[in-house]
Coordinates of C-alpha atoms and ligand atoms in Angstrom, one line a residue:
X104 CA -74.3 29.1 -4.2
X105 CA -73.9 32.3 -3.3
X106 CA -76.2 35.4 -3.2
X107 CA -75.0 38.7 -2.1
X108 CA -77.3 41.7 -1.0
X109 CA -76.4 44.9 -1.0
X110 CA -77.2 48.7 -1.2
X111 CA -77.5 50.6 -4.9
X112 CA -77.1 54.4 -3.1
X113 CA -76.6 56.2 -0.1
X114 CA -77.6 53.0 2.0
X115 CA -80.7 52.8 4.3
X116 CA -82.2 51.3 1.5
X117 CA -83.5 48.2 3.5
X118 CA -81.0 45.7 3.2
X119 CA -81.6 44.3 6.7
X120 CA -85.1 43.4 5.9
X121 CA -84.1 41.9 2.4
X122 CA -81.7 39.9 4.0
X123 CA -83.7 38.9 7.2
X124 CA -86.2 38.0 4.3
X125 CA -83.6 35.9 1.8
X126 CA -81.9 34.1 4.9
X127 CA -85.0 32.0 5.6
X128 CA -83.9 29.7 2.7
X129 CA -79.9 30.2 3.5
X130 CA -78.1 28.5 5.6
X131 CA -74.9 31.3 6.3
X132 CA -75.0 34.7 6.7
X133 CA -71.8 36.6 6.6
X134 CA -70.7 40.2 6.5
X135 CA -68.1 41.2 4.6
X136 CA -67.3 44.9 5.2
X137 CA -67.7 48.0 7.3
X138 CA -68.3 48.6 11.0
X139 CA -70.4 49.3 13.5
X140 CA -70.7 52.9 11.8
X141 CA -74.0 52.1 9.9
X142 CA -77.3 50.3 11.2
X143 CA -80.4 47.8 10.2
X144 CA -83.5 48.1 11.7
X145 CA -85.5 44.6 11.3
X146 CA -88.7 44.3 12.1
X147 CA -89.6 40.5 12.6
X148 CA -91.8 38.1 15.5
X149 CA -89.0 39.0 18.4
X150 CA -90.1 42.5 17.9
X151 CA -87.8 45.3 16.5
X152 CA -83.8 45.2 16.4
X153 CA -81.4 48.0 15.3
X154 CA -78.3 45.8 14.4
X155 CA -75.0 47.5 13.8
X156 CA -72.7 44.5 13.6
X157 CA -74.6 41.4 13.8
X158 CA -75.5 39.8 10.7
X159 CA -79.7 40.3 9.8
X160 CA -79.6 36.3 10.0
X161 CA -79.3 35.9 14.0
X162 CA -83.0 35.6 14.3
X163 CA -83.1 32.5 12.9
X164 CA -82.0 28.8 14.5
X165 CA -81.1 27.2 11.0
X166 CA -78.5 29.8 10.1
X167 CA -75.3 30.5 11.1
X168 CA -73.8 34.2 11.4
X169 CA -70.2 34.6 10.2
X170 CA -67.9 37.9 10.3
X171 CA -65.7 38.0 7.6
X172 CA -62.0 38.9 7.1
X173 CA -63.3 42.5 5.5
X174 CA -65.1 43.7 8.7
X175 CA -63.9 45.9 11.2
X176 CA -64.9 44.2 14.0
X177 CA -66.0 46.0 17.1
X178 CA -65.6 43.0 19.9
X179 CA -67.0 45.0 23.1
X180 CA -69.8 46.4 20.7
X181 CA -70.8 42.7 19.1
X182 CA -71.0 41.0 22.1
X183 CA -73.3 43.9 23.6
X184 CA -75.3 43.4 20.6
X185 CA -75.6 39.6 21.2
X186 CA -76.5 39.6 24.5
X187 CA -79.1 42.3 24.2
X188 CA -80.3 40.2 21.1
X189 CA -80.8 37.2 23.3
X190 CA -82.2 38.9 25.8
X191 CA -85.0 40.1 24.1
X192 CA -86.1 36.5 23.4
X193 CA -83.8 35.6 20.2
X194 CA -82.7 32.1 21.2
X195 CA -78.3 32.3 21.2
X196 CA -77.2 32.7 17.3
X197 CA -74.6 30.5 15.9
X198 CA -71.5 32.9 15.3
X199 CA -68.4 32.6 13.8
X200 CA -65.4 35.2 13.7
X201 CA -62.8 35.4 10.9
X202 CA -59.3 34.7 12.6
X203 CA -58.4 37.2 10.3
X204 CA -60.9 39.9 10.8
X205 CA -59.5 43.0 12.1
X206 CA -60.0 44.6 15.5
X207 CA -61.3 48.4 15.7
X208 CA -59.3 48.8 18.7
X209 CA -60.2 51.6 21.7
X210 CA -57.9 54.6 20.3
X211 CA -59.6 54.0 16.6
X212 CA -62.2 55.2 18.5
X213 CA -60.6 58.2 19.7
X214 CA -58.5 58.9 16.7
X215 CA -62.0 59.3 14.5
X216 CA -63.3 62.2 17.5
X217 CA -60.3 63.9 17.6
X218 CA -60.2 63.9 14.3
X219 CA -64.1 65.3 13.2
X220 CA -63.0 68.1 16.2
X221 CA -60.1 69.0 14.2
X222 CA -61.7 69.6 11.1
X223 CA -64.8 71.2 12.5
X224 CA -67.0 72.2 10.4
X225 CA -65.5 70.8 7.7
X226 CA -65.7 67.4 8.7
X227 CA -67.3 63.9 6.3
X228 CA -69.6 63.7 9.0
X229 CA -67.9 60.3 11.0
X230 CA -70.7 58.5 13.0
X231 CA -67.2 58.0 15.1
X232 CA -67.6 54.2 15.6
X233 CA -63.5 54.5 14.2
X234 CA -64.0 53.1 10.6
X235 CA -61.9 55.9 8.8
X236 CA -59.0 55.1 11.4
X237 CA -59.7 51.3 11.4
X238 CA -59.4 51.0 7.8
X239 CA -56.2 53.1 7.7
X240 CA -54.3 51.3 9.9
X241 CA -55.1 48.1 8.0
X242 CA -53.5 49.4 4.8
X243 CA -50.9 50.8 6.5
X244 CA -50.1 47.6 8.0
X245 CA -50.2 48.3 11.6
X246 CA -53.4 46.9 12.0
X247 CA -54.4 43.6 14.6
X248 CA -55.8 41.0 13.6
X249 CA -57.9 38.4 15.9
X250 CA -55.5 35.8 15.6
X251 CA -52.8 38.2 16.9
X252 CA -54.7 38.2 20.4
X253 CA -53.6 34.5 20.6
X254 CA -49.6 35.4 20.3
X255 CA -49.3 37.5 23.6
X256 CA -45.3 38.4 23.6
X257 CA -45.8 39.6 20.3
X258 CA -49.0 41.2 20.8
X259 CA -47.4 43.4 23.7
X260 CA -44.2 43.8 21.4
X261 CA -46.1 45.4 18.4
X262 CA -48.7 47.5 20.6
X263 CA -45.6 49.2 21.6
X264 CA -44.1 49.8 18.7
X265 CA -47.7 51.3 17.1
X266 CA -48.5 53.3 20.5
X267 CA -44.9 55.1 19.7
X268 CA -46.5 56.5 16.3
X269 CA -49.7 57.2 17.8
X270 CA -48.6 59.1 20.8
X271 CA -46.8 61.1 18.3
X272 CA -50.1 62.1 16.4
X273 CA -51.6 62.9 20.0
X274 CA -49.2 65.2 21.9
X275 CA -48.4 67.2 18.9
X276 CA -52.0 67.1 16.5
X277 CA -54.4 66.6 18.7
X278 CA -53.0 67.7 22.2
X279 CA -54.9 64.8 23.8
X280 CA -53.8 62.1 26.7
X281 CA -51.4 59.8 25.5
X282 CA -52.1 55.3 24.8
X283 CA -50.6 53.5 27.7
X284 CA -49.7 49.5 25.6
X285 CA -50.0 48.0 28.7
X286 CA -53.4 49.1 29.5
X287 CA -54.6 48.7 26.1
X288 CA -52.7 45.1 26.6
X289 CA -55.0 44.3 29.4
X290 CA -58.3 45.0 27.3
X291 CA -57.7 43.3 24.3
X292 CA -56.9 40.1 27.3
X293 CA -60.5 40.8 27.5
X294 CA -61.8 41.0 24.2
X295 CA -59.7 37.6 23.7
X296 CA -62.0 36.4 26.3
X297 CA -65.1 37.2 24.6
X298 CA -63.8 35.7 20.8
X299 CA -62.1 32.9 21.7
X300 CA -65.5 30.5 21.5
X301 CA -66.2 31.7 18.2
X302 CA -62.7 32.4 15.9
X303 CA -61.7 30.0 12.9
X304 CA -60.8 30.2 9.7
X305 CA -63.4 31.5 8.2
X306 CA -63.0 31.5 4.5
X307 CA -62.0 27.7 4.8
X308 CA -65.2 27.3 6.4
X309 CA -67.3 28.8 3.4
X310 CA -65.4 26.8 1.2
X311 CA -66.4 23.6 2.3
X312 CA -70.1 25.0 2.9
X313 CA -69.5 25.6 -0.8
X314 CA -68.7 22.2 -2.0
X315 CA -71.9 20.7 0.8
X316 CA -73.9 22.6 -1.7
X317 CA -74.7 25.5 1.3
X318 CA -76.7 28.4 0.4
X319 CA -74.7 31.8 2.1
X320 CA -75.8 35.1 1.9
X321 CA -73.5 37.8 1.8
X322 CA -74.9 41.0 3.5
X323 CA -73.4 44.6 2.4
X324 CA -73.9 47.7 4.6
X325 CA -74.4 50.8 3.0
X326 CA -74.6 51.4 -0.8
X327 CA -72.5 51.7 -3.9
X328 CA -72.6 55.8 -3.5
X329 CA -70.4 55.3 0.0
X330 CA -67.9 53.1 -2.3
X331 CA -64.3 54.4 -1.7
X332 CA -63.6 53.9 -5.3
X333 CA -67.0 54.0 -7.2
X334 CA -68.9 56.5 -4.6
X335 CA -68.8 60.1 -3.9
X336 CA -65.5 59.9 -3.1
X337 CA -64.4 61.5 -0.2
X338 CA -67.5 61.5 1.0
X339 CA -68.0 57.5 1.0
X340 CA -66.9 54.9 3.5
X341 CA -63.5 53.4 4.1
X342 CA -64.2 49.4 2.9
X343 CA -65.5 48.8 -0.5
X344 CA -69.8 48.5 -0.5
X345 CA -69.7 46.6 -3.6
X346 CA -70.7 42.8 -4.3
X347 CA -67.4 41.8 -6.0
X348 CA -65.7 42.8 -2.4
X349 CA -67.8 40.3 -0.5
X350 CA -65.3 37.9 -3.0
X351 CA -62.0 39.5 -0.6
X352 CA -64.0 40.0 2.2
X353 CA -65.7 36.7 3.0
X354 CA -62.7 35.1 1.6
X355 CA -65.0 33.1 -1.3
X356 CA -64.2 32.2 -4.8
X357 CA -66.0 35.5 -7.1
X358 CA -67.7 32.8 -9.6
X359 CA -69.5 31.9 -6.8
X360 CA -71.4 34.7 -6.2
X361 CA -74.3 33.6 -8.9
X362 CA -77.3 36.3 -7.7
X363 CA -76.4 40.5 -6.6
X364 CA -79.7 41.7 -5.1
X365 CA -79.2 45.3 -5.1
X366 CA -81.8 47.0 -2.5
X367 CA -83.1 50.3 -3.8
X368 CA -85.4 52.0 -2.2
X369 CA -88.2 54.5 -3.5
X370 CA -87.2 57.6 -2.5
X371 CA -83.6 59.0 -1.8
X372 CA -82.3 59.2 1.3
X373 CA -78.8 60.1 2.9
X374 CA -76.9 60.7 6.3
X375 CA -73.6 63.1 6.4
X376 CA -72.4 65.6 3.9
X377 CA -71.7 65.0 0.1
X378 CA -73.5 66.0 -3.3
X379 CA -77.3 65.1 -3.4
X380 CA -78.4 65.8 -6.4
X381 CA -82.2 65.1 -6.0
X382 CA -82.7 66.2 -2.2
X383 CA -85.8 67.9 -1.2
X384 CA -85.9 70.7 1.3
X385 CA -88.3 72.1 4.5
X386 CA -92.1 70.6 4.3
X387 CA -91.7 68.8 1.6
X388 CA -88.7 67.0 2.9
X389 CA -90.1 67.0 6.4
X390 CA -93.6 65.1 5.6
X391 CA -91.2 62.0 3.8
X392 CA -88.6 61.7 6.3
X393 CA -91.6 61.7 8.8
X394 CA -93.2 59.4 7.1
X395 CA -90.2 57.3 5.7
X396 CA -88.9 53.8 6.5
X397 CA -90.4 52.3 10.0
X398 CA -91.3 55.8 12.5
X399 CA -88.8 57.7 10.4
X400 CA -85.8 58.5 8.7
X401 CA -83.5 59.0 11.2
X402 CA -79.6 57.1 11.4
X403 CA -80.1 54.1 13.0
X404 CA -76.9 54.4 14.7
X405 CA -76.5 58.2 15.4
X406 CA -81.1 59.0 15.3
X407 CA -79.9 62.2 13.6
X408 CA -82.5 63.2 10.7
X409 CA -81.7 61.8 7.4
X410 CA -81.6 64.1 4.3
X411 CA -84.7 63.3 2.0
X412 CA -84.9 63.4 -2.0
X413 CA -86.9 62.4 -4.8
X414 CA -86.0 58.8 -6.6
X415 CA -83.0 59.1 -8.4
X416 CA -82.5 57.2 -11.8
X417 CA -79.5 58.6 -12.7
X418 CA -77.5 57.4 -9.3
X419 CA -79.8 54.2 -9.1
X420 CA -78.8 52.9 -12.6
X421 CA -75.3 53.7 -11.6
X422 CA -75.4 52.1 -8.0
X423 CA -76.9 49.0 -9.7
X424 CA -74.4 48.9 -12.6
X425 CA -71.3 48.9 -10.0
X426 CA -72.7 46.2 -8.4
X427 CA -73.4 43.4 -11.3
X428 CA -76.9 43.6 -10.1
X429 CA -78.7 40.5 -11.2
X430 CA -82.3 41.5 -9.4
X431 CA -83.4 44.6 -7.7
X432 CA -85.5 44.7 -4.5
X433 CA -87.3 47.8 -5.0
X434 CA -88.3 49.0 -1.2
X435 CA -90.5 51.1 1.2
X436 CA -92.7 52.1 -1.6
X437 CA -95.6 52.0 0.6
X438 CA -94.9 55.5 2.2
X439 CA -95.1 57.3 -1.1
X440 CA -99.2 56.2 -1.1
X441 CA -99.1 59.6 0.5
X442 CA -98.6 61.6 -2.6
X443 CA -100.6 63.3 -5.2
X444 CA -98.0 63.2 -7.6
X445 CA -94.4 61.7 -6.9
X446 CA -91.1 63.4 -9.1
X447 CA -88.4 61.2 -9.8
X448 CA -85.0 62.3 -11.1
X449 CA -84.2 61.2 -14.2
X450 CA -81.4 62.9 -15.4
X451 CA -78.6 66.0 -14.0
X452 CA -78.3 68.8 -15.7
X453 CA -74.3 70.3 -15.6
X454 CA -72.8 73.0 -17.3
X455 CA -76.6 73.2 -19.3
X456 CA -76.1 69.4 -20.4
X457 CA -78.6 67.1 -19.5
X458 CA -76.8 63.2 -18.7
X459 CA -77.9 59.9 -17.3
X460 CA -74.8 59.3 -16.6
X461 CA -73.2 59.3 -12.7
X462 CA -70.4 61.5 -12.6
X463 CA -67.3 62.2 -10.8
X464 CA -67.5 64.2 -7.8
X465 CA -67.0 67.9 -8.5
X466 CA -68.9 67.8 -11.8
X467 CA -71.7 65.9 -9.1
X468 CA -71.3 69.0 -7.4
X469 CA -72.3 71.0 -10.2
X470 CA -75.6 68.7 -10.7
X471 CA -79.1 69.9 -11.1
X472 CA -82.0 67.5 -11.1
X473 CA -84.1 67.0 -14.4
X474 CA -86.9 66.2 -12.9
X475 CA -90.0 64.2 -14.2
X476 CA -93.8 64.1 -12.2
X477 CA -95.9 60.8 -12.4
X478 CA -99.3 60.5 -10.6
X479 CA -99.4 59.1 -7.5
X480 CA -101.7 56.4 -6.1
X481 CA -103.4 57.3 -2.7
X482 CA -103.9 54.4 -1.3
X483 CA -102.0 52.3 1.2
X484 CA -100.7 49.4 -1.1
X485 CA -99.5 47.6 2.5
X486 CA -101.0 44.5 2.6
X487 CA -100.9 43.5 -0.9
X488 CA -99.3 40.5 -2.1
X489 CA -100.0 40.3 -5.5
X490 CA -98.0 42.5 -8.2
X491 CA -101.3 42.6 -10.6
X492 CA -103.3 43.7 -7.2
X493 CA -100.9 47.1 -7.0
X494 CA -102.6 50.3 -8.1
X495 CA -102.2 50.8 -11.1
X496 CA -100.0 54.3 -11.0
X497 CA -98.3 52.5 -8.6
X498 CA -97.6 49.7 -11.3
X499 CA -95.8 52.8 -13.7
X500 CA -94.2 53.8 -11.0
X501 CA -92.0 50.4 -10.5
X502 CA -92.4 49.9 -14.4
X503 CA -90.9 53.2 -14.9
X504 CA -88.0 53.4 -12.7
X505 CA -87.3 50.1 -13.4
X506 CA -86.7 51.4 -17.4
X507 CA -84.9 53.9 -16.3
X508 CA -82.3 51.9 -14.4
X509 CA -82.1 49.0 -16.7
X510 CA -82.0 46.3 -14.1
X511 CA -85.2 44.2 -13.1
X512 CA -87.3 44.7 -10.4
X513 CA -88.0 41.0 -8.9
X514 CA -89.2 41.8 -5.3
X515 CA -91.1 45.0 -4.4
X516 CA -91.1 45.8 -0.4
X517 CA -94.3 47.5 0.8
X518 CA -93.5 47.1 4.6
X519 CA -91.0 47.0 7.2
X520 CA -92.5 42.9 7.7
X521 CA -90.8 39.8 6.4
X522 CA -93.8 38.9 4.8
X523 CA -94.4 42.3 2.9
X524 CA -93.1 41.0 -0.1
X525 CA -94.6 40.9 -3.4
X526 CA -92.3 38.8 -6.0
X527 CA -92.5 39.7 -9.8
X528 CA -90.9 37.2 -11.9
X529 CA -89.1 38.8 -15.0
Ligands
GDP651 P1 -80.5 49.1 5.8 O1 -79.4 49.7 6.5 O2 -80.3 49.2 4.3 O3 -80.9 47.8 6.3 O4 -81.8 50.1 6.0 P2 -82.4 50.6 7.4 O5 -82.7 49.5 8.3 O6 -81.6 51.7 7.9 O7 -83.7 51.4 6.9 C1 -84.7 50.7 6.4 C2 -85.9 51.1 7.3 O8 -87.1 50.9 6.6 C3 -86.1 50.3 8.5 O9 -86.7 51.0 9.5 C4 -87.0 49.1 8.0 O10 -87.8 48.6 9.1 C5 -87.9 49.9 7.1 N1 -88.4 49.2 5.9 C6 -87.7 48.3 5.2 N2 -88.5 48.0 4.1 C7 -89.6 48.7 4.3 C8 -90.8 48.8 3.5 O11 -91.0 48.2 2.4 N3 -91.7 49.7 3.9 C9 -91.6 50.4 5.1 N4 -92.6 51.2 5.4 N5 -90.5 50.3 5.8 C10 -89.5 49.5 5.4

């Protein structure tokens, strides 16, 4: 069986605890999209990890930790991330790289700065990591595989015939130093190197974990608003968020995936530009993202200072419907203990309409917030293991938003710990 867990908004919603969390019971972890471009910070006995490419379930022995088909994989960055891992104690995961996963390769790199200098100031705010140029290639066919590194002659052949278009881009666009193939030749030789241990076919292998009666975890990065069809679009990310796309990106059969745990987390927050309909300014704004998350809301990739907002229904019960949520993991409510009284969006107002509904992107852009003021509970609910033991404002809280999205909160987070958990079965 399958169990996917993924992000209902801007992401940072505390997927890589969830996951860390759910993949003590599973026995594969794979991710199915994205880059190094985004981050999870996990806090578990090792001590504290910011992972960008590694799958949350390296800390365990029992697991194994797959890259999927829909990743852009990063090779010099993954293996950095491994050995720091095991350095720090983690004894050396189990890993396993889709022969068909896609290489960010150095000028993606390059291609994404250029690009964000071009546009200045009116740039989406690229953490530069290469996804947007990754991701274009690979629809435009002139992508590499991994299993391309192990066909050198042809290998050399296309890099020359894609360095042709590229140095075209770069002498006249960006009046930058043109690719040499036969330099970039020589380091994917090295990357070759460092996969070679760990490539097979990947969805043949969750198939037949399938029919052993495996448990695997499918781990999303980011959230349903960074969807390049359902999100903020173009403000979104370049691979789908979305559960159903852990289907195409893990390379698994869709009836499979029987339980979407869609992470939201108790407050807004979001990194780079793009409508926010429910964001909170100056003190206000500076005492949550202060107080947010683990030390902070800041990008766990970039450390620049996330923009902060009130809960917001309207996006939420959006983000979950995208994804076929079956269970939400409501998290980080702990840091709202804070609060006298805690506003939550629950509705935009555009063109002096009031709507639930999530809308396109320039009537988003139009958006006020509608918003509505519960009572807070002043106390630090860390600790607490028991959903009856919660405060009871804190109880209307969860009860509350979770009316207003329409999808049940089963697990509420109130700590960065695995074991800050409470379960609430619905
Ligand atoms: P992800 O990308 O969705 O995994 O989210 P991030 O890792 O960027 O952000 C989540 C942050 O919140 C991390 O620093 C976590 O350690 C922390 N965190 C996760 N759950 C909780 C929680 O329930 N309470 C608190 N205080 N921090 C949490």
């Amino acid at each position: 069986m399958i169990k996917a867990v993924v992000g209902a908004n801007w992401g940072d919603e505390g997927k890589g605890k969830i996951t860390d969390m759910l993949a003590q019971e599973a026995d594969i972890i794979v991710r199915f999209q994205g880059g190094a471009n985004a981050g999870h910070t996990i806090v578990n006995d090792y001590g504290k990890f910011a992972l960008h490419t590694l799958p949350s379930g390296v800390f365990y022995n029992h697991t194994t930790s797959v890259i999927g088909n829909g990743v852009a994989l990063n090779i010099p960055v993954f293996f950095k991330e491994y050995n720091e891992v095991v350095e720090q104690g983690v004894p050396a995961p189990k890993i396993l790289i889709s022969d068909r996963a896609q290489m960010v390769m150095p000028y993606h790199i390059l291609f994404d700065q250029y690009e964000e200098e071009r546009l200045a100031g009116k740039s989406f705010g690229s953490t530069k990591s290469g996804i947007a140029p990754f991701y274009s290639d690979k629809y435009a066919k002139i992508g590499f595989q991994v299993s391309e590194l192990f066909d050198e002659e042809a290998l050399k052949e296309k890099l020359v015939r894609v360095c042709e278009t590229k140095n075209i881009l770069l002498e006249h666009l960006y009046h930058k130093p043109l690719l040499d193939p036969e330099e970039i030749f020589q380091e994917l030789m090295e990357y070759k190197k460092m996969v070679a241990p760990y490539v097979c076919d990947v969805s043949l292998y969750l198939w037949n974990a399938l029919k052993e009666g495996k448990e695997i975890l499918l781990e999303g990065q980011l959230g349903s608003l960074k969807d390049p069809d359902h999100g903020i679009y173009p403000m979104v990310t370049s691979s789908s968020t979305l559960a159903a796309y852990g289907a195409i990106g893990a390379g698994v059969p869709p009836y499979e995936i029987k339980k979407i745990i869609t992470v939201c987390k108790a407050y807004s927050s979001a990194v780079g530009a793009g409508a926010f309909v429910s964001e909170i300014f100056g003190e206000e704004a500076d005492e949550l993202r202060r107080r947010g998350g683990d030390g902070g809301e800041y990008g766990a990739t970039t450390g620049r200072p996330r923009r902060m907002g009130w809960f917001d229904c309207v996006a939420s019960k959006y983000g979950c419907r995208v994804q076929g949520t079956t269970d939400v993991a409501f998290t980080v409510l702990d840091v709202l203990g804070y609060l006298d009284e805690i506003p939550v969006c629950v509705g935009y107002e555009i063109n002096g309409e009031v709507t639930t509904e999530f809308p396109t992107t320039a009537m988003l852009e139009k958006a006020k917030p509608v918003l509505e003021v519960l009572p807070g509970w002043k106390s630090d609910i860390r600790g607490i293991t028991k959903y009856e033991d919660l405060p009871e404002n804190c109880r209307k809280y969860i009860e509350f938003v979770e009316e207003k999205i329409g999808f049940p909160i089963t697990m509420i987070s109130n700590g960065p710990g695995r074991n800050d958990i409470i379960y609430r079965n619905k």
